[in-house]
């Protein structure tokens, strides 16, 4: 399936979105997220606050978007690129793990996000963005008869990823106690611990039978 290139209007919108999220992240890293206003982000990106509100509902959403930018599209593209012989469940799992653990240049930004409650919540909300592009690529793999199943599977993947991230970011019940499992509190902040890839694989594992059953129906 070939996607036509975006038109001029869409390219301008994408450029504005990129300018806003890059400005939001830069200012948050420089000043701390609590010292950044929407007006500051809009001014740094060269647009009006009204234009900003057309793209993001909060400063936290803009900051997180700089890190999560296009992740959902990259997950779908990675699944589509897997050879046909690879089980769909494995293709989805490996694509998700790869995209959520490869922070690249955003390692410091992820540290900022995971240690601020409002940013963590906004980061968790981005998991819902996985569903639409993943639905399309799963439906293509399953054929026309699998459109409804593809949507259910993609929504389940998004929910599983959110559950994994919530577990990874959950504060320990006993804050500051050495050896406490999961995350631990430091000065009221949450520091992730444990293996995010393991959390993601464990959360996605129960979906494997549903993926396998869908593929068997397609072959039949």
PDB file of C-alpha atoms in Angstrom:
ATOM      1  CA  UNK A   1       0.000   0.000   0.000  1.00  0.00           C
ATOM      2  CA  UNK A   2       1.521   3.310  -1.112  1.00  0.00           C
ATOM      3  CA  UNK A   3       0.724   6.480   0.809  1.00  0.00           C
ATOM      4  CA  UNK A   4       0.595   9.627  -1.355  1.00  0.00           C
ATOM      5  CA  UNK A   5       2.970  12.446  -0.321  1.00  0.00           C
ATOM      6  CA  UNK A   6       1.391  15.170   1.851  1.00  0.00           C
ATOM      7  CA  UNK A   7       0.240  18.375   0.205  1.00  0.00           C
ATOM      8  CA  UNK A   8       1.592  21.842   0.916  1.00  0.00           C
ATOM      9  CA  UNK A   9      -1.024  22.601   3.585  1.00  0.00           C
ATOM     10  CA  UNK A  10      -0.274  19.379   5.422  1.00  0.00           C
ATOM     11  CA  UNK A  11       3.495  19.985   5.218  1.00  0.00           C
ATOM     12  CA  UNK A  12       3.036  23.454   6.741  1.00  0.00           C
ATOM     13  CA  UNK A  13       0.950  22.007   9.570  1.00  0.00           C
ATOM     14  CA  UNK A  14       3.566  19.351  10.219  1.00  0.00           C
ATOM     15  CA  UNK A  15       6.333  21.971  10.269  1.00  0.00           C
ATOM     16  CA  UNK A  16       4.382  24.062  12.782  1.00  0.00           C
ATOM     17  CA  UNK A  17       3.785  21.025  14.991  1.00  0.00           C
ATOM     18  CA  UNK A  18       7.478  20.144  14.903  1.00  0.00           C
ATOM     19  CA  UNK A  19       8.502  23.718  15.740  1.00  0.00           C
ATOM     20  CA  UNK A  20       6.142  23.792  18.720  1.00  0.00           C
ATOM     21  CA  UNK A  21       7.185  20.482  20.198  1.00  0.00           C
ATOM     22  CA  UNK A  22      10.889  21.198  19.723  1.00  0.00           C
ATOM     23  CA  UNK A  23      10.482  24.604  21.385  1.00  0.00           C
ATOM     24  CA  UNK A  24       8.510  23.053  24.249  1.00  0.00           C
ATOM     25  CA  UNK A  25      11.141  20.433  24.945  1.00  0.00           C
ATOM     26  CA  UNK A  26      14.053  22.867  24.675  1.00  0.00           C
ATOM     27  CA  UNK A  27      12.472  25.325  27.084  1.00  0.00           C
ATOM     28  CA  UNK A  28      11.532  22.540  29.504  1.00  0.00           C
ATOM     29  CA  UNK A  29      15.103  21.244  29.523  1.00  0.00           C
ATOM     30  CA  UNK A  30      16.513  24.752  30.002  1.00  0.00           C
ATOM     31  CA  UNK A  31      14.107  26.082  32.631  1.00  0.00           C
ATOM     32  CA  UNK A  32      12.302  23.077  34.029  1.00  0.00           C
ATOM     33  CA  UNK A  33       8.764  22.241  32.867  1.00  0.00           C
ATOM     34  CA  UNK A  34       7.068  24.167  35.665  1.00  0.00           C
ATOM     35  CA  UNK A  35       8.689  27.390  34.452  1.00  0.00           C
ATOM     36  CA  UNK A  36       7.436  27.081  30.882  1.00  0.00           C
ATOM     37  CA  UNK A  37       4.199  28.753  29.767  1.00  0.00           C
ATOM     38  CA  UNK A  38       2.216  28.118  26.621  1.00  0.00           C
ATOM     39  CA  UNK A  39       2.924  31.718  25.577  1.00  0.00           C
ATOM     40  CA  UNK A  40       6.669  31.024  25.897  1.00  0.00           C
ATOM     41  CA  UNK A  41       6.435  27.981  23.646  1.00  0.00           C
ATOM     42  CA  UNK A  42       4.360  29.810  21.042  1.00  0.00           C
ATOM     43  CA  UNK A  43       6.766  32.760  20.982  1.00  0.00           C
ATOM     44  CA  UNK A  44       9.807  30.489  20.644  1.00  0.00           C
ATOM     45  CA  UNK A  45       8.141  28.694  17.719  1.00  0.00           C
ATOM     46  CA  UNK A  46       7.129  31.956  16.048  1.00  0.00           C
ATOM     47  CA  UNK A  47       3.365  31.436  16.258  1.00  0.00           C
ATOM     48  CA  UNK A  48       0.488  32.814  18.304  1.00  0.00           C
ATOM     49  CA  UNK A  49      -0.869  31.137  21.466  1.00  0.00           C
ATOM     50  CA  UNK A  50      -4.103  30.596  19.539  1.00  0.00           C
ATOM     51  CA  UNK A  51      -2.207  28.642  16.890  1.00  0.00           C
ATOM     52  CA  UNK A  52      -0.518  26.647  19.654  1.00  0.00           C
ATOM     53  CA  UNK A  53      -3.927  25.632  21.001  1.00  0.00           C
ATOM     54  CA  UNK A  54      -4.811  24.201  17.583  1.00  0.00           C
ATOM     55  CA  UNK A  55      -2.051  21.630  18.024  1.00  0.00           C
ATOM     56  CA  UNK A  56      -1.653  20.879  21.722  1.00  0.00           C
ATOM     57  CA  UNK A  57      -3.988  21.006  24.698  1.00  0.00           C
ATOM     58  CA  UNK A  58      -1.271  21.628  27.284  1.00  0.00           C
ATOM     59  CA  UNK A  59       2.433  22.332  27.665  1.00  0.00           C
ATOM     60  CA  UNK A  60       2.907  18.757  28.920  1.00  0.00           C
ATOM     61  CA  UNK A  61       1.403  17.367  25.732  1.00  0.00           C
ATOM     62  CA  UNK A  62       3.774  19.459  23.624  1.00  0.00           C
ATOM     63  CA  UNK A  63       6.847  18.477  25.656  1.00  0.00           C
ATOM     64  CA  UNK A  64       6.016  14.782  25.500  1.00  0.00           C
ATOM     65  CA  UNK A  65       5.219  15.001  21.789  1.00  0.00           C
ATOM     66  CA  UNK A  66       8.844  15.926  21.091  1.00  0.00           C
ATOM     67  CA  UNK A  67       9.918  12.536  22.451  1.00  0.00           C
ATOM     68  CA  UNK A  68       6.998  10.429  21.241  1.00  0.00           C
ATOM     69  CA  UNK A  69       6.860  12.104  17.812  1.00  0.00           C
ATOM     70  CA  UNK A  70       5.762   9.692  15.072  1.00  0.00           C
ATOM     71  CA  UNK A  71       6.437   6.662  17.274  1.00  0.00           C
ATOM     72  CA  UNK A  72       3.082   5.144  16.377  1.00  0.00           C
ATOM     73  CA  UNK A  73       3.898   5.440  12.661  1.00  0.00           C
ATOM     74  CA  UNK A  74       7.316   3.867  13.206  1.00  0.00           C
ATOM     75  CA  UNK A  75       5.746   0.942  15.053  1.00  0.00           C
ATOM     76  CA  UNK A  76       3.305   0.334  12.214  1.00  0.00           C
ATOM     77  CA  UNK A  77       6.074   0.657   9.616  1.00  0.00           C
ATOM     78  CA  UNK A  78       8.259  -1.818  11.515  1.00  0.00           C
ATOM     79  CA  UNK A  79       5.419  -4.351  11.624  1.00  0.00           C
ATOM     80  CA  UNK A  80       4.744  -3.900   7.903  1.00  0.00           C
ATOM     81  CA  UNK A  81       8.442  -4.417   7.135  1.00  0.00           C
ATOM     82  CA  UNK A  82       8.609  -7.815   8.838  1.00  0.00           C
ATOM     83  CA  UNK A  83       8.699 -10.810   6.449  1.00  0.00           C
ATOM     84  CA  UNK A  84       5.371 -12.545   5.906  1.00  0.00           C
ATOM     85  CA  UNK A  85       6.710 -15.658   7.624  1.00  0.00           C
ATOM     86  CA  UNK A  86       7.150 -13.866  10.950  1.00  0.00           C
ATOM     87  CA  UNK A  87       4.200 -14.379  13.286  1.00  0.00           C
ATOM     88  CA  UNK A  88       2.186 -11.179  13.611  1.00  0.00           C
ATOM     89  CA  UNK A  89       2.355 -11.324  17.408  1.00  0.00           C
ATOM     90  CA  UNK A  90       6.155 -11.428  17.288  1.00  0.00           C
ATOM     91  CA  UNK A  91       6.322  -8.647  14.709  1.00  0.00           C
ATOM     92  CA  UNK A  92       4.152  -6.356  16.833  1.00  0.00           C
ATOM     93  CA  UNK A  93       5.987  -7.146  20.063  1.00  0.00           C
ATOM     94  CA  UNK A  94       9.442  -6.540  18.645  1.00  0.00           C
ATOM     95  CA  UNK A  95       8.324  -3.318  16.924  1.00  0.00           C
ATOM     96  CA  UNK A  96       6.865  -1.978  20.165  1.00  0.00           C
ATOM     97  CA  UNK A  97       9.887  -2.936  22.255  1.00  0.00           C
ATOM     98  CA  UNK A  98      12.290  -1.424  19.743  1.00  0.00           C
ATOM     99  CA  UNK A  99      10.465   1.904  19.478  1.00  0.00           C
ATOM    100  CA  UNK A 100       9.848   2.313  23.213  1.00  0.00           C
ATOM    101  CA  UNK A 101      13.374   1.462  24.307  1.00  0.00           C
ATOM    102  CA  UNK A 102      15.362   3.258  21.612  1.00  0.00           C
ATOM    103  CA  UNK A 103      15.357   6.778  23.093  1.00  0.00           C
ATOM    104  CA  UNK A 104      18.295   7.966  20.971  1.00  0.00           C
ATOM    105  CA  UNK A 105      18.998  11.651  21.514  1.00  0.00           C
ATOM    106  CA  UNK A 106      16.075  11.982  23.916  1.00  0.00           C
ATOM    107  CA  UNK A 107      17.578  10.102  26.861  1.00  0.00           C
ATOM    108  CA  UNK A 108      17.749  13.201  29.072  1.00  0.00           C
ATOM    109  CA  UNK A 109      14.268  14.237  27.991  1.00  0.00           C
ATOM    110  CA  UNK A 110      12.924  10.822  28.997  1.00  0.00           C
ATOM    111  CA  UNK A 111      14.497  11.250  32.410  1.00  0.00           C
ATOM    112  CA  UNK A 112      12.682  14.574  32.726  1.00  0.00           C
ATOM    113  CA  UNK A 113       9.380  13.042  31.613  1.00  0.00           C
ATOM    114  CA  UNK A 114       9.554  10.028  33.895  1.00  0.00           C
ATOM    115  CA  UNK A 115      10.310  12.130  36.954  1.00  0.00           C
ATOM    116  CA  UNK A 116       7.377  14.575  36.658  1.00  0.00           C
ATOM    117  CA  UNK A 117       3.819  13.443  37.362  1.00  0.00           C
ATOM    118  CA  UNK A 118       2.092  15.649  34.775  1.00  0.00           C
ATOM    119  CA  UNK A 119       4.599  14.688  32.079  1.00  0.00           C
ATOM    120  CA  UNK A 120       4.293  10.994  32.953  1.00  0.00           C
ATOM    121  CA  UNK A 121       0.528  11.186  32.590  1.00  0.00           C
ATOM    122  CA  UNK A 122       0.845  12.906  29.207  1.00  0.00           C
ATOM    123  CA  UNK A 123       3.402  10.302  28.133  1.00  0.00           C
ATOM    124  CA  UNK A 124       1.038   7.475  29.080  1.00  0.00           C
ATOM    125  CA  UNK A 125      -1.750   9.109  27.082  1.00  0.00           C
ATOM    126  CA  UNK A 126       0.336   8.871  23.894  1.00  0.00           C
ATOM    127  CA  UNK A 127      -0.111   5.086  23.867  1.00  0.00           C
ATOM    128  CA  UNK A 128      -3.603   5.591  22.401  1.00  0.00           C
ATOM    129  CA  UNK A 129      -1.962   6.966  19.250  1.00  0.00           C
ATOM    130  CA  UNK A 130      -0.690   3.469  18.466  1.00  0.00           C
ATOM    131  CA  UNK A 131      -4.151   2.211  17.542  1.00  0.00           C
ATOM    132  CA  UNK A 132      -5.039   3.873  14.181  1.00  0.00           C
ATOM    133  CA  UNK A 133      -1.826   3.165  12.199  1.00  0.00           C
ATOM    134  CA  UNK A 134      -1.434  -0.283  13.741  1.00  0.00           C
ATOM    135  CA  UNK A 135      -5.045  -1.117  12.857  1.00  0.00           C
ATOM    136  CA  UNK A 136      -4.290  -0.324   9.214  1.00  0.00           C
ATOM    137  CA  UNK A 137      -1.177  -2.483   9.010  1.00  0.00           C
ATOM    138  CA  UNK A 138      -2.777  -5.430  10.837  1.00  0.00           C
ATOM    139  CA  UNK A 139      -5.838  -5.220   8.573  1.00  0.00           C
ATOM    140  CA  UNK A 140      -3.588  -5.310   5.516  1.00  0.00           C
ATOM    141  CA  UNK A 141      -1.892  -8.423   6.879  1.00  0.00           C
ATOM    142  CA  UNK A 142      -5.202 -10.146   7.677  1.00  0.00           C
ATOM    143  CA  UNK A 143      -7.086  -9.079   4.544  1.00  0.00           C
ATOM    144  CA  UNK A 144     -10.459  -7.403   4.164  1.00  0.00           C
ATOM    145  CA  UNK A 145     -12.240  -9.925   6.376  1.00  0.00           C
ATOM    146  CA  UNK A 146     -10.009  -8.976   9.294  1.00  0.00           C
ATOM    147  CA  UNK A 147     -10.839  -5.257   9.530  1.00  0.00           C
ATOM    148  CA  UNK A 148     -12.838  -5.545  12.773  1.00  0.00           C
ATOM    149  CA  UNK A 149     -10.351  -7.968  14.271  1.00  0.00           C
ATOM    150  CA  UNK A 150      -7.486  -5.634  13.365  1.00  0.00           C
ATOM    151  CA  UNK A 151      -9.082  -2.776  15.275  1.00  0.00           C
ATOM    152  CA  UNK A 152      -9.635  -4.936  18.356  1.00  0.00           C
ATOM    153  CA  UNK A 153      -6.065  -6.232  18.261  1.00  0.00           C
ATOM    154  CA  UNK A 154      -4.560  -2.777  17.789  1.00  0.00           C
ATOM    155  CA  UNK A 155      -6.622  -1.359  20.663  1.00  0.00           C
ATOM    156  CA  UNK A 156      -5.478  -4.262  22.819  1.00  0.00           C
ATOM    157  CA  UNK A 157      -1.847  -3.551  21.960  1.00  0.00           C
ATOM    158  CA  UNK A 158      -2.264   0.111  22.931  1.00  0.00           C
ATOM    159  CA  UNK A 159      -3.835  -0.908  26.245  1.00  0.00           C
ATOM    160  CA  UNK A 160      -1.088  -3.457  26.932  1.00  0.00           C
ATOM    161  CA  UNK A 161       1.636  -0.892  26.255  1.00  0.00           C
ATOM    162  CA  UNK A 162       0.000   1.564  28.647  1.00  0.00           C
ATOM    163  CA  UNK A 163      -0.223  -1.116  31.344  1.00  0.00           C
ATOM    164  CA  UNK A 164       3.458  -1.960  30.871  1.00  0.00           C
ATOM    165  CA  UNK A 165       4.472   1.690  31.129  1.00  0.00           C
ATOM    166  CA  UNK A 166       2.303   2.222  34.197  1.00  0.00           C
ATOM    167  CA  UNK A 167       4.017  -0.726  35.867  1.00  0.00           C
ATOM    168  CA  UNK A 168       7.434   0.588  34.916  1.00  0.00           C
ATOM    169  CA  UNK A 169       6.660   4.040  36.304  1.00  0.00           C
ATOM    170  CA  UNK A 170       4.666   3.030  39.392  1.00  0.00           C
ATOM    171  CA  UNK A 171       6.058   4.418  42.661  1.00  0.00           C
ATOM    172  CA  UNK A 172       6.994   1.855  45.285  1.00  0.00           C
ATOM    173  CA  UNK A 173       4.571   1.614  48.199  1.00  0.00           C
ATOM    174  CA  UNK A 174       7.432   2.175  50.618  1.00  0.00           C
ATOM    175  CA  UNK A 175       9.242   5.202  49.347  1.00  0.00           C
ATOM    176  CA  UNK A 176      13.015   5.266  49.700  1.00  0.00           C
ATOM    177  CA  UNK A 177      13.314   1.754  51.161  1.00  0.00           C
ATOM    178  CA  UNK A 178      16.448   0.015  49.791  1.00  0.00           C
ATOM    179  CA  UNK A 179      15.609  -3.029  47.720  1.00  0.00           C
ATOM    180  CA  UNK A 180      11.999  -2.013  47.117  1.00  0.00           C
ATOM    181  CA  UNK A 181      10.684  -3.549  43.898  1.00  0.00           C
ATOM    182  CA  UNK A 182       9.572  -1.506  40.879  1.00  0.00           C
ATOM    183  CA  UNK A 183      10.120   2.237  40.898  1.00  0.00           C
ATOM    184  CA  UNK A 184      11.253   4.183  43.914  1.00  0.00           C
ATOM    185  CA  UNK A 185      10.677   7.686  45.168  1.00  0.00           C
ATOM    186  CA  UNK A 186      13.407  10.299  45.441  1.00  0.00           C
ATOM    187  CA  UNK A 187      12.323  13.634  46.813  1.00  0.00           C
ATOM    188  CA  UNK A 188       8.762  13.018  45.627  1.00  0.00           C
ATOM    189  CA  UNK A 189       9.871  12.039  42.126  1.00  0.00           C
ATOM    190  CA  UNK A 190       9.559   8.632  40.495  1.00  0.00           C
ATOM    191  CA  UNK A 191      12.619   6.932  39.075  1.00  0.00           C
ATOM    192  CA  UNK A 192      11.874   3.987  36.754  1.00  0.00           C
ATOM    193  CA  UNK A 193      13.664   0.757  37.507  1.00  0.00           C
ATOM    194  CA  UNK A 194      13.578  -2.761  36.133  1.00  0.00           C
ATOM    195  CA  UNK A 195      13.508  -3.753  32.493  1.00  0.00           C
ATOM    196  CA  UNK A 196      11.091  -1.895  30.231  1.00  0.00           C
ATOM    197  CA  UNK A 197      11.511  -4.478  27.424  1.00  0.00           C
ATOM    198  CA  UNK A 198      10.557  -7.243  29.867  1.00  0.00           C
ATOM    199  CA  UNK A 199       7.526  -5.248  31.038  1.00  0.00           C
ATOM    200  CA  UNK A 200       6.393  -4.677  27.460  1.00  0.00           C
ATOM    201  CA  UNK A 201       6.845  -8.318  26.433  1.00  0.00           C
ATOM    202  CA  UNK A 202       4.990  -9.551  29.516  1.00  0.00           C
ATOM    203  CA  UNK A 203       2.069  -7.192  28.868  1.00  0.00           C
ATOM    204  CA  UNK A 204       1.826  -8.147  25.179  1.00  0.00           C
ATOM    205  CA  UNK A 205       2.254 -11.915  25.680  1.00  0.00           C
ATOM    206  CA  UNK A 206      -1.438 -12.614  26.481  1.00  0.00           C
ATOM    207  CA  UNK A 207      -2.388 -11.192  23.069  1.00  0.00           C
ATOM    208  CA  UNK A 208      -0.339 -13.765  21.140  1.00  0.00           C
ATOM    209  CA  UNK A 209      -3.113 -16.410  20.973  1.00  0.00           C
ATOM    210  CA  UNK A 210      -5.540 -13.842  19.529  1.00  0.00           C
ATOM    211  CA  UNK A 211      -3.009 -12.777  16.900  1.00  0.00           C
ATOM    212  CA  UNK A 212      -2.277 -16.416  16.035  1.00  0.00           C
ATOM    213  CA  UNK A 213      -5.991 -17.246  15.739  1.00  0.00           C
ATOM    214  CA  UNK A 214      -6.546 -14.268  13.425  1.00  0.00           C
ATOM    215  CA  UNK A 215      -3.688 -15.375  11.177  1.00  0.00           C
ATOM    216  CA  UNK A 216      -5.023 -18.939  11.039  1.00  0.00           C
ATOM    217  CA  UNK A 217      -8.432 -17.692   9.949  1.00  0.00           C
ATOM    218  CA  UNK A 218      -6.790 -15.661   7.205  1.00  0.00           C
ATOM    219  CA  UNK A 219      -4.890 -18.687   5.886  1.00  0.00           C
ATOM    220  CA  UNK A 220      -8.060 -20.770   5.864  1.00  0.00           C
TER     221      UNK A 220
END
